Short mmCIF file of C-alpha atoms and ligand atoms in Angstrom, two decimals:
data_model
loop_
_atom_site.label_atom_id
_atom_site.label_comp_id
_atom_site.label_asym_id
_atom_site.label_seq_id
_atom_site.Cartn_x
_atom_site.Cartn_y
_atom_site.Cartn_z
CA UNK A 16 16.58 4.21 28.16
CA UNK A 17 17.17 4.88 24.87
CA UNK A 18 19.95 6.88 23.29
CA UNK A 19 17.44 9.22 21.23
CA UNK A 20 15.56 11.63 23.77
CA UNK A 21 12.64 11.75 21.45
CA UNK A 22 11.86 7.84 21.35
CA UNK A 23 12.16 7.90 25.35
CA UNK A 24 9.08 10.73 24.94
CA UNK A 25 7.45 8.77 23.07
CA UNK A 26 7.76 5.56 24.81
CA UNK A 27 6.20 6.93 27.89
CA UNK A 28 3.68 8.38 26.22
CA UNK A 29 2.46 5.51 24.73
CA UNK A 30 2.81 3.94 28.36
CA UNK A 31 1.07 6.61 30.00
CA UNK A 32 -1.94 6.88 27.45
CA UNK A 33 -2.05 3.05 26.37
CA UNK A 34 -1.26 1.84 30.37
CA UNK A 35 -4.70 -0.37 29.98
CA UNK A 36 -3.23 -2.10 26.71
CA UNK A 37 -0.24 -3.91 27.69
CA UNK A 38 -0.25 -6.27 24.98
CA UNK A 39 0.16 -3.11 22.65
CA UNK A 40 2.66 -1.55 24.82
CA UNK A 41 4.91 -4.53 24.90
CA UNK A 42 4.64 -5.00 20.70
CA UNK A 43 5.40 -0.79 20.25
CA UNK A 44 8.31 -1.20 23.10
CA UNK A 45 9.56 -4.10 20.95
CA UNK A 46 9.78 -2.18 17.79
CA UNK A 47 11.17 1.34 19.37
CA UNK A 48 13.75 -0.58 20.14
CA UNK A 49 15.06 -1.40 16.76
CA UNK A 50 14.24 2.74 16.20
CA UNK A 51 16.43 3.68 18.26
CA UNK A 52 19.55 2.21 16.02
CA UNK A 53 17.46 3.38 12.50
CA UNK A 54 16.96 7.43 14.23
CA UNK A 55 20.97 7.49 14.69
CA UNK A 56 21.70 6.73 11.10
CA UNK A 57 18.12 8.22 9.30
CA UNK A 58 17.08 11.09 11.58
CA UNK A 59 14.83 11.97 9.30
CA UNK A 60 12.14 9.47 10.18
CA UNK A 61 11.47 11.20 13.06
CA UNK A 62 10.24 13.77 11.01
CA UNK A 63 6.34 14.41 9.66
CA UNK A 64 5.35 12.67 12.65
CA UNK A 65 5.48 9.17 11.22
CA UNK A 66 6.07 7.55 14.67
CA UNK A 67 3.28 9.64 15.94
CA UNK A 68 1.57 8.49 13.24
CA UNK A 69 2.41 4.76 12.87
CA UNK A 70 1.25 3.89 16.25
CA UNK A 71 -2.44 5.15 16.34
CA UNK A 72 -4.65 3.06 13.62
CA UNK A 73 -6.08 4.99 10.66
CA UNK A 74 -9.57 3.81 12.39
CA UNK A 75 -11.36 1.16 14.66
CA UNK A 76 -14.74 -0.43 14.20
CA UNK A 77 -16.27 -1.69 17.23
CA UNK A 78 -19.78 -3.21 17.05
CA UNK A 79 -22.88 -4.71 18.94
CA UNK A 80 -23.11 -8.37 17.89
CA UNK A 81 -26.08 -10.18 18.60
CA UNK A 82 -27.14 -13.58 17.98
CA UNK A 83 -29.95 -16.47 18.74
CA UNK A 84 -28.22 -19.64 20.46
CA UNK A 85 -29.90 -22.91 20.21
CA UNK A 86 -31.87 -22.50 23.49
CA UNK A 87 -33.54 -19.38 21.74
CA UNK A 88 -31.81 -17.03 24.34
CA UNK A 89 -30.35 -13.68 22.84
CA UNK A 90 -26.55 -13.47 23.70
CA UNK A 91 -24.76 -10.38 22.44
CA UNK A 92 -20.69 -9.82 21.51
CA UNK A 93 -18.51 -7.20 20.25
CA UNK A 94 -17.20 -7.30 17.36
CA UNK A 95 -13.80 -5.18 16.27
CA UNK A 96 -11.79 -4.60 13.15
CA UNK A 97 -8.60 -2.56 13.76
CA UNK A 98 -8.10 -1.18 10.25
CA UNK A 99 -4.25 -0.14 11.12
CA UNK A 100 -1.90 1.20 8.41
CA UNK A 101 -3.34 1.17 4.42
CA UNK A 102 0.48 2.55 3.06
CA UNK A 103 1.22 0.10 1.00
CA UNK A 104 -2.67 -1.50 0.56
CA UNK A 105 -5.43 -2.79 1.69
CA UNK A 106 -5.61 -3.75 5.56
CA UNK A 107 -5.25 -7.49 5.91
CA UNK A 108 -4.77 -9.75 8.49
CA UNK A 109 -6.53 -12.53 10.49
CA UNK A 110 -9.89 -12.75 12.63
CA UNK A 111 -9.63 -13.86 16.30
CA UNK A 112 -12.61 -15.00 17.78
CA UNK A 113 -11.86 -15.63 21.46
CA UNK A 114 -12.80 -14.70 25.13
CA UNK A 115 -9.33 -12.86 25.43
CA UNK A 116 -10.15 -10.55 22.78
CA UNK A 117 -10.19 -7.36 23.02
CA UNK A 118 -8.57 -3.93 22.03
CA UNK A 119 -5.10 -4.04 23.38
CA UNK A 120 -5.01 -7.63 21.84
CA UNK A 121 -6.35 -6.41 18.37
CA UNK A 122 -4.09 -3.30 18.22
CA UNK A 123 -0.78 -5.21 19.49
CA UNK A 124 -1.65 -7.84 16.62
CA UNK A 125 -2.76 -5.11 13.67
CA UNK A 126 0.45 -3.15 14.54
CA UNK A 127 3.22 -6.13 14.16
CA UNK A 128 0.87 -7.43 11.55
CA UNK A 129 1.47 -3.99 9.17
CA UNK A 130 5.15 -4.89 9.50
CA UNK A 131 4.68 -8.22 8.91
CA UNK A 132 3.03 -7.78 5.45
CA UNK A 133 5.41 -5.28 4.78
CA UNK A 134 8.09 -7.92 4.83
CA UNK A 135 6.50 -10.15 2.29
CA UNK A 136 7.25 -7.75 -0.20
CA UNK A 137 3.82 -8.26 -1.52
CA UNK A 138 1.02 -5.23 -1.57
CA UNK A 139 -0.84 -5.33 1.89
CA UNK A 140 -1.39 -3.04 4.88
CA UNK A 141 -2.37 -4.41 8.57
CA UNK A 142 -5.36 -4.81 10.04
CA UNK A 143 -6.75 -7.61 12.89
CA UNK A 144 -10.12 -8.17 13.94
CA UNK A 145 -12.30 -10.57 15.70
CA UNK A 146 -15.12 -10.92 18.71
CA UNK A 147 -14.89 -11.66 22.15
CA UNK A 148 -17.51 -15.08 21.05
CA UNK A 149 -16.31 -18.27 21.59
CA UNK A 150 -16.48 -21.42 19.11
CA UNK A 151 -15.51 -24.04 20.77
CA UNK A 152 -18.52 -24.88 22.81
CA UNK A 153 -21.09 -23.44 20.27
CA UNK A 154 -22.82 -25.48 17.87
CA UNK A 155 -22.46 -24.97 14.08
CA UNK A 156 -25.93 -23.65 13.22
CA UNK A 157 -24.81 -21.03 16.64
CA UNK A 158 -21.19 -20.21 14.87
CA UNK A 159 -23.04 -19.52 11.63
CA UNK A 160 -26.08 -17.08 12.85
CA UNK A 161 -22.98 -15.59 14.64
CA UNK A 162 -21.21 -14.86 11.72
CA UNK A 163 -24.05 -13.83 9.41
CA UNK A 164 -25.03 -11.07 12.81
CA UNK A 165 -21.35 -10.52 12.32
CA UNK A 166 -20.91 -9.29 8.90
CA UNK A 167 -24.60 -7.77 8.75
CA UNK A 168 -22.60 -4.67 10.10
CA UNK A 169 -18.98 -5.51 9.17
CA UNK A 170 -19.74 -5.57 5.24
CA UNK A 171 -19.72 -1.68 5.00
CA UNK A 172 -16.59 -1.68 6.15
CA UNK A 173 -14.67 -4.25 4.10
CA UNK A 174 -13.44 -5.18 0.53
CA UNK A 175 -11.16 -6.93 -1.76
CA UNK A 176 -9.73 -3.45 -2.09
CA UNK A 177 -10.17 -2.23 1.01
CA UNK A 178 -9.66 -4.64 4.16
CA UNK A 179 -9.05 -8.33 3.47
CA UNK A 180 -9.56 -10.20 6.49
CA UNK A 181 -8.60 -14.22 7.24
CA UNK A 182 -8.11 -16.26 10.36
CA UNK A 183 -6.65 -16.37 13.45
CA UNK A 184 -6.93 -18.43 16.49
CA UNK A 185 -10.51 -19.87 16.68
CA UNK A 186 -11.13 -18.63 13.02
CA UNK A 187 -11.43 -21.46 10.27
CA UNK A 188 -12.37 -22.50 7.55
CA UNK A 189 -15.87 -23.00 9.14
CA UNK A 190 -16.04 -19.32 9.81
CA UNK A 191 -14.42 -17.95 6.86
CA UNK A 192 -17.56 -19.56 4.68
CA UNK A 193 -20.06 -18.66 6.61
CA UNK A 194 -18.92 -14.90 6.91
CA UNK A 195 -18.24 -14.73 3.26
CA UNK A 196 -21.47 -16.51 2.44
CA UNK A 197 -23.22 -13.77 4.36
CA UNK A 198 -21.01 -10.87 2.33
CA UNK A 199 -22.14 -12.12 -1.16
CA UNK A 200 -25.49 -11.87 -0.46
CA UNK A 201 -25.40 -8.51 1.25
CA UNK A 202 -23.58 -7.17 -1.44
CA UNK A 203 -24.18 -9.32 -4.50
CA UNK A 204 -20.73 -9.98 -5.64
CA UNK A 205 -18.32 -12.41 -5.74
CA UNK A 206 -14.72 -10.98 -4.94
CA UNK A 207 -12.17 -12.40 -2.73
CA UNK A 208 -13.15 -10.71 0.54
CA UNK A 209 -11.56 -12.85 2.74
CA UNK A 210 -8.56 -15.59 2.45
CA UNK A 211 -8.47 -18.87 3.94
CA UNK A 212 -11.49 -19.65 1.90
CA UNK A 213 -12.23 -23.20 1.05
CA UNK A 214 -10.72 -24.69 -2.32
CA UNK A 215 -14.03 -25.17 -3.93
CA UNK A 216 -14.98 -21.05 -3.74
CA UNK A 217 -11.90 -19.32 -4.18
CA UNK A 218 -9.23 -20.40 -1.85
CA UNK A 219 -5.53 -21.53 -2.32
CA UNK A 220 -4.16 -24.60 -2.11
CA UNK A 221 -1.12 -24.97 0.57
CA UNK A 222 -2.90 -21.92 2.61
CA UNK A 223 -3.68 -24.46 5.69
CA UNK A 224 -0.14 -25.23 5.61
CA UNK A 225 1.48 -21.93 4.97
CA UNK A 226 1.97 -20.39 8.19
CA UNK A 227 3.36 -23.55 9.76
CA UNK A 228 5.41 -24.51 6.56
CA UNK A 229 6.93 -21.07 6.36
CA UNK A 230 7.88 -21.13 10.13
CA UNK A 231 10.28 -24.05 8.61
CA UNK A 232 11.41 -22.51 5.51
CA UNK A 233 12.45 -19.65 7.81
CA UNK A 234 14.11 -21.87 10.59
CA UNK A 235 16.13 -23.73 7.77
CA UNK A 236 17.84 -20.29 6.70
CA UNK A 237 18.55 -19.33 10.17
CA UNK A 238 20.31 -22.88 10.69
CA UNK A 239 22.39 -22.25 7.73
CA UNK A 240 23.35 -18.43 7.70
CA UNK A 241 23.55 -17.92 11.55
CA UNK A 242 24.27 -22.09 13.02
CA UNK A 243 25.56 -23.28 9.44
CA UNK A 244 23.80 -26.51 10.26
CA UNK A 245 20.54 -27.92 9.11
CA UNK A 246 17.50 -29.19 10.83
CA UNK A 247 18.59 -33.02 10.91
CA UNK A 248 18.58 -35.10 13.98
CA UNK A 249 18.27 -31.20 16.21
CA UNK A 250 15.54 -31.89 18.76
CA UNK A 251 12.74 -29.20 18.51
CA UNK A 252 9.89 -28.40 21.01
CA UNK A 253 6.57 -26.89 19.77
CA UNK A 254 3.53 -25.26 21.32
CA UNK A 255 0.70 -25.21 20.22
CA UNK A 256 -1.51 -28.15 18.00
CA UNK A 257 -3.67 -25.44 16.01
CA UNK A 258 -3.38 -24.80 12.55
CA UNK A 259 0.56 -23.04 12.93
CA UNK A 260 2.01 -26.27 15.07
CA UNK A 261 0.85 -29.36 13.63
CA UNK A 262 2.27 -27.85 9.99
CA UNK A 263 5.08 -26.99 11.76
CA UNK A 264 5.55 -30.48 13.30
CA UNK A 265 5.08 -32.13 9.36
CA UNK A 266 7.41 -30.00 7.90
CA UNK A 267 10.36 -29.91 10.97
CA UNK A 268 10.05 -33.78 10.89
CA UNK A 269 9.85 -34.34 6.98
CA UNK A 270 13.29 -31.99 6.96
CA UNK A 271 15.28 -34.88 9.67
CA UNK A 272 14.01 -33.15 13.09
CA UNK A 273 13.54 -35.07 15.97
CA UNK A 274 10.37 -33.56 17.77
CA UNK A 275 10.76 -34.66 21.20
CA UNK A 276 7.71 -32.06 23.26
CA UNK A 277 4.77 -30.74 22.09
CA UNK A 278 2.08 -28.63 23.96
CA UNK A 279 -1.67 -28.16 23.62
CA UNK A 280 -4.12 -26.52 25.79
CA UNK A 281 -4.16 -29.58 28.25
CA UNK A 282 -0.60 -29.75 28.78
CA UNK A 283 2.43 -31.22 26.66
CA UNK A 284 3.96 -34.68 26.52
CA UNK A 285 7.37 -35.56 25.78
CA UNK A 286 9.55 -38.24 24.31
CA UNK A 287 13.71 -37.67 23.41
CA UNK A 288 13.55 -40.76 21.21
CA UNK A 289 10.73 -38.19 18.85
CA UNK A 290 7.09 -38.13 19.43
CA UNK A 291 4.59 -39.78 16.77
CA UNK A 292 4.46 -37.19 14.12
CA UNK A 293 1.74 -38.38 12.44
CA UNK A 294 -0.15 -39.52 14.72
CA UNK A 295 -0.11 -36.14 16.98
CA UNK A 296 -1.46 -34.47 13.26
CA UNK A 297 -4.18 -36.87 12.63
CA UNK A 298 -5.42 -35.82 16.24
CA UNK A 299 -4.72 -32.58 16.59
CA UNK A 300 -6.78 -32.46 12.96
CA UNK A 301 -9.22 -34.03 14.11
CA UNK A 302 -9.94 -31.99 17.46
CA UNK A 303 -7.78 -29.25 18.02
CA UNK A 304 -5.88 -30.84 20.77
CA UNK A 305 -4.07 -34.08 21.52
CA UNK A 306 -2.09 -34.91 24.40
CA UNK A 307 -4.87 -36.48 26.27
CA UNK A 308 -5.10 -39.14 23.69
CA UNK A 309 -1.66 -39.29 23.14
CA UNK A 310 -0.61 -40.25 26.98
CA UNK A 311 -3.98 -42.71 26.60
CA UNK A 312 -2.21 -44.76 23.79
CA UNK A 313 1.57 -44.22 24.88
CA UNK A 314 1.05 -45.05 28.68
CA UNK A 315 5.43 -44.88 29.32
CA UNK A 316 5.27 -41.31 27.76
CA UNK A 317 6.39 -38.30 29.52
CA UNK A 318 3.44 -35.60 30.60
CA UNK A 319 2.44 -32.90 32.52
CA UNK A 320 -0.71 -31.01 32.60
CA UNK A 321 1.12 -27.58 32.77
CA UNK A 322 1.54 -26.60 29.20
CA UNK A 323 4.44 -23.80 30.02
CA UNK A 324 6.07 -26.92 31.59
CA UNK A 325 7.24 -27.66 28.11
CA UNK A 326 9.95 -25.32 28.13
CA UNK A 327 11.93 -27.16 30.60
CA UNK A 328 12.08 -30.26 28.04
CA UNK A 329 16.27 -29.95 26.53
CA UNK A 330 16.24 -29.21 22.93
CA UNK A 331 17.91 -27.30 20.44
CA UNK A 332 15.32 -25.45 19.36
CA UNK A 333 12.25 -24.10 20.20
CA UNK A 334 9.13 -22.86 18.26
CA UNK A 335 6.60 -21.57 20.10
CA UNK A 336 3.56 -21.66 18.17
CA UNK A 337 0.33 -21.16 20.66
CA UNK A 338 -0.57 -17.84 21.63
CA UNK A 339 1.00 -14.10 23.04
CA UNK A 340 2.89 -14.43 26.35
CA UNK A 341 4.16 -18.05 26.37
CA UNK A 342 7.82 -17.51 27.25
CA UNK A 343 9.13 -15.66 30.17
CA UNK A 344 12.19 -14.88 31.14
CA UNK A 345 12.48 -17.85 33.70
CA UNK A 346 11.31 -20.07 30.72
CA UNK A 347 13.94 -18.16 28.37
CA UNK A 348 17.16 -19.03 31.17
CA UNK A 349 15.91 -22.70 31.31
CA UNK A 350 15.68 -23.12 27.29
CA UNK A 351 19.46 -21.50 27.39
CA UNK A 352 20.36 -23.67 30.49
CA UNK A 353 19.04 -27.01 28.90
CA UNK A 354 21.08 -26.33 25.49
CA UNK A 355 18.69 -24.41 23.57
CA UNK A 356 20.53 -22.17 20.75
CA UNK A 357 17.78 -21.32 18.58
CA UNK A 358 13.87 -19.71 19.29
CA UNK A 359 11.93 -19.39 16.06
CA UNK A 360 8.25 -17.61 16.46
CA UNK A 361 5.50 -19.09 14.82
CA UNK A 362 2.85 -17.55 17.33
CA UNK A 363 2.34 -13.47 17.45
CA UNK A 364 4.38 -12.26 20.24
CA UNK A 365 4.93 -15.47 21.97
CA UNK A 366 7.65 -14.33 23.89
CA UNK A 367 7.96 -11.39 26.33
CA UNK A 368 10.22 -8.56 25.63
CA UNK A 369 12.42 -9.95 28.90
CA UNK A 370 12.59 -13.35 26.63
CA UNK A 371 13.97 -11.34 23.63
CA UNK A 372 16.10 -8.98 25.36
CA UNK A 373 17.67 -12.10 27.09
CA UNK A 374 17.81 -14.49 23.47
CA UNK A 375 19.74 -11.17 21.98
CA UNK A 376 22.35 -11.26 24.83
CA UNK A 377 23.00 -14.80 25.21
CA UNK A 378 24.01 -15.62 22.11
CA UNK A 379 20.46 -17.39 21.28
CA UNK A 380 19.45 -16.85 17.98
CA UNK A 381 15.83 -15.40 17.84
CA UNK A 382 13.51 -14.54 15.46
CA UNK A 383 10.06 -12.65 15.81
CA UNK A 384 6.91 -13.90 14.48
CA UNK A 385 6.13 -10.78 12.33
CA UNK A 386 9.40 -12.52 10.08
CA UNK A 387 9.35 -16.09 10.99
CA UNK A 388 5.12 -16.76 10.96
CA UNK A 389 4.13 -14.76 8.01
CA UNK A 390 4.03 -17.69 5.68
CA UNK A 391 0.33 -17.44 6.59
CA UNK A 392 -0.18 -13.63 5.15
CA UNK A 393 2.65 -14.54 1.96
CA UNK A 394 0.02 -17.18 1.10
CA UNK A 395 -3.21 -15.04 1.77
CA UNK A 396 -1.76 -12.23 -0.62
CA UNK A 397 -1.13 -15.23 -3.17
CA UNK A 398 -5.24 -16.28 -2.70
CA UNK A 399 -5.67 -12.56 -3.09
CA UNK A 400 -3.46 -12.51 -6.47
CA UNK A 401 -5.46 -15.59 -7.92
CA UNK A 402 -9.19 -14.55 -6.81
CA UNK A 403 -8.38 -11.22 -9.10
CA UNK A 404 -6.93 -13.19 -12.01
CA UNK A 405 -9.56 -15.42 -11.58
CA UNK A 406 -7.16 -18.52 -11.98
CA UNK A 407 -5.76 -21.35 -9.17
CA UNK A 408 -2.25 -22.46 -8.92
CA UNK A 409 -1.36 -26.24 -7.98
CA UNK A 410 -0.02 -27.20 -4.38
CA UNK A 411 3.52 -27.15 -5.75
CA UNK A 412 3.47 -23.70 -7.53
CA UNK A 413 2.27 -21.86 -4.37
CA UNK A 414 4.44 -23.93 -2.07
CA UNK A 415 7.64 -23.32 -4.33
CA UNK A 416 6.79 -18.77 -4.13
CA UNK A 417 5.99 -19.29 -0.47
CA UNK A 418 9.43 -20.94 -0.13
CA UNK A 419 10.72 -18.09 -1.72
CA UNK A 420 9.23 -15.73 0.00
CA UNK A 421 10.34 -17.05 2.93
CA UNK A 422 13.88 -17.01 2.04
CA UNK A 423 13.95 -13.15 0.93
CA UNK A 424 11.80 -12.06 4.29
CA UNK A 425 14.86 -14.17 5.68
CA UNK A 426 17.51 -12.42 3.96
CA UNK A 427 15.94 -8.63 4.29
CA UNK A 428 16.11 -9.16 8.31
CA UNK A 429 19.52 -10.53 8.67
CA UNK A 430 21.04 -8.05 5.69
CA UNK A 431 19.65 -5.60 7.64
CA UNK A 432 20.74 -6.33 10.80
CA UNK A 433 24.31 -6.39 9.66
CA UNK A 434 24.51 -3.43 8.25
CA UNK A 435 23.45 -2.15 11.32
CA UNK A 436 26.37 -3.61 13.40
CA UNK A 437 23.95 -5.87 14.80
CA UNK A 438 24.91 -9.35 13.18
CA UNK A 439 21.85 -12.21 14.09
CA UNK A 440 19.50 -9.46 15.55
CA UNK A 441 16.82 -10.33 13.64
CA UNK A 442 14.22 -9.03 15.39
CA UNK A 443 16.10 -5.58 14.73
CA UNK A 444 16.49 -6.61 11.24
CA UNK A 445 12.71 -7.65 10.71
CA UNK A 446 11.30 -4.32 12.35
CA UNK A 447 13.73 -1.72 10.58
CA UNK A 448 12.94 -3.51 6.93
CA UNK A 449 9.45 -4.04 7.34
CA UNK A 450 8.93 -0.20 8.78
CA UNK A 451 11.05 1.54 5.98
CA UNK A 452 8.78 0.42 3.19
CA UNK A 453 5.61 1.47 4.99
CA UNK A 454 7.90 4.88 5.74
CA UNK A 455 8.45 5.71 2.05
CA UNK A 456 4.95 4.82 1.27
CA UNK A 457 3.75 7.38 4.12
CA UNK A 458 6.39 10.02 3.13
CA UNK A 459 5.28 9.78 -0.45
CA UNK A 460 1.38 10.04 0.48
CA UNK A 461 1.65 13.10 2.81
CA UNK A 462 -0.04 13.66 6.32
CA UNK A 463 -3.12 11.51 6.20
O1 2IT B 10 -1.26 -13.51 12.12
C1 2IT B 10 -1.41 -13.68 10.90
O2 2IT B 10 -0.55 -13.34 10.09
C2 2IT B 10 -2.66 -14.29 10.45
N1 2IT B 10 -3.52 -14.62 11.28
C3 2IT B 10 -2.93 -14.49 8.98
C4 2IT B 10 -3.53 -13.30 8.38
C5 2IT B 10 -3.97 -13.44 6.95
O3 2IT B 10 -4.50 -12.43 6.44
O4 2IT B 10 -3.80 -14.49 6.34
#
């Protein structure tokens, strides 16, 4: 219950209309929270509707996708941009393209995603988009007749000014080329469209690493301001060997972490002497995944086939990089049990609000994706910045402004918190700062 009548309306609303969506229910929950300590100070944003507002998109695209596989059989997907909030600019965010996908997935990942970019300080709205098509067991002549079906009805609807999209899980570089390949020639122009793109037509260096990198540069500031300690010789745990873990593996190991568990889809392995960083990159780089290969050439190491097992391996801090809905609260009480004092999000929504709520109250320091994982999104607006000034930093230049980026989405969420009489909530710091820039923008545009 919250102390603000109007916000309990609302909230039951929203889980009376949306009770089909609970991946969007959980992410607005999550965020009325935090509300309910900004209403008691700034009453006034719960005028003009802005909550109202804020929690339907502006609009949805869904569309009939089909497509030729190699057999010659006609297989048909949907395809769905959630174009969410354009306050403060163009939608952006990532592409999914997996058999989960669908609406309540898309709108619980284009809401935390306008917050998200808000918090970068840098000019994008939210959006999130993708297809319930997967991949992994297509061919690469099948992904690209996919993609070019794909945008032969998306392109109307996109822009470098109007809806920048990128990629998510199951989204690459492979996909990001052929989609963009298949906008130029529908519209005859060459604009950055999308971000993620490959170095040789557009894209920024240090983008592949940015989201996982970031995760880091985040973690490191938490250490400091909230643990005043630093990342050397603390045992970490990570799920996840996509694009957001491995980074997040070189970068906690190059700054003196030991990494003693890692996950993929097939389950994790373990090791409190440190796992083989490099070698659990080169493979996971390679296919995607690793464990199996890595319990093939490290017969003593310690495995399960469970990849929620993980959480049950002591450490000092976790970073759950995989998916939505990897930590429970059963998985949250073991972390704290084995010695845990620090979760750090790299993955949207990774853990449930039971997770949070119990991280906030037992002295576990916590911080939400939509602050800790938008590395990925800093970097994306950066690719956006140099695709319109037609110019390409090095490595170093857009790895130094990530850094920094990092640091001030840092400082916004735990200055904020504070001030609220909330000291280390920053999940309460992250949604309050990233909502009252998208709040002015809306007040200052009218009712649209
Ligand atoms: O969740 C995310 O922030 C992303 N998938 C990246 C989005 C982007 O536009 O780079």
């Amino acid at each position: 219950m919250y102390r603000n009548n109007e916000l309990n309306v609302l909230l039951s609303d929203v889980k009376n209309k949306y009770a089909n969506e609970p991946e969007f229910v959980q992410a607005v929950e999550e965020f009325l929270d935090s509300m309910d300590f900004l209403v008691e100070k700034k009453p006034e944003v719960l005028q003009n509707g802005i909550l109202e507002r804020l929690i339907v998109p502006e609009r949805i695209i869904q569309f009939r996708v089909p497509w030729v596989d190699d057999k010659g059989k006609v297989r048909v997907n949907t395809g769905y941009r959630v174009q969410f909030n354009s306050a403060i600019g163009p939608y952006k965010g990532g592409m999914r393209f997996d058999k989960s996908v669908n609406l309540s997935i898309l709108k619980f990942l284009g809401f935390e995603q306008t917050f998200k970019n808000s918090l970068t300080g840098l000019p994008m709205g939210g959006g999130k988009g993708g297809s319930d098509f997967d991949p992994r067991d297509k061919s690469d002549a099948e992904v690209m007749r996919f993609c070019q079906s794909f945008m032969n009805e998306f392109y109307r609807y996109i822009g470098p000014n109007t809806d920048v999209p990128a990629g998510d899980l199951g989204f690459g570089a492979r996909e990001v080329g052929y989609m963009f390949g298949q906008y130029k020639k529908l519209v005859n122009e060459w604009s950055g469209v999308f971000t993620g793109k490959g170095i040789s037509y557009g894209g920024s260096l240090a983008r592949p690493e940015a989201t996982g990198y970031g995760l880091c540069y985040f973690a490191e500031e938490m250490l400091k301001t909230c643990c005043k300690t630093d990342f050397k010789n603390k045992k970490v745990i990570i799920s996840g060997s996509g694009k957001v873990g491995s980074m997040a593996l070189k970068k906690a190991h190059e700054l003196g972490a030991i990494v003693v568990g890692m996950s993929d889809i097939n389950g994790y392995v373990a090791d409190e002497k440190g796992l083989d960083a490099e070698e659990i990159i080169s493979l996971a780089k390679a296919k995607g995944e690793f464990t199996k290969d890595y319990v093939a050439k490290h017969p003593g190491v310690k495995h399960s086939n469970c990849s929620r097992d993980l959480w049950n391996v002591p450490c000092d801090i976790a970073m759950p990089c995989a998916t939505q809905g990897e930590i429970n609260l059963e998985n949250a009480k073991q972390l704290k049990a084995n010695g845990c004092f620090m979760v750090a999000e790299g993955a949207n929504m990774p853990c449930d609000l039971e997770a949070i709520r119990f991280f906030n109250t037992n002295g576990i320091i916590f911080s939400p994706g939509k602050a800790s994982n938008a590395g990925g999104v800093a970097v994306s607006g950066l690719e956006m910045s140099q695709n319109a000034m037609h110019l390409s930093w090095t490595f170093e230049e857009v790895d130094a402004k990530l850094k920094e980026i990092m640091k001030k989405i840092f400082s916004q969420c735990y200055e904020t918190a504070k001030s609220f009489g909330q000291p280390n909530n920053l999940a309460l710091g992250a949604n309050i700062a990233g909502f009252l820039k998208v709040y002015d923008a809306m007040m200052a545009e009218g009712i649209c």
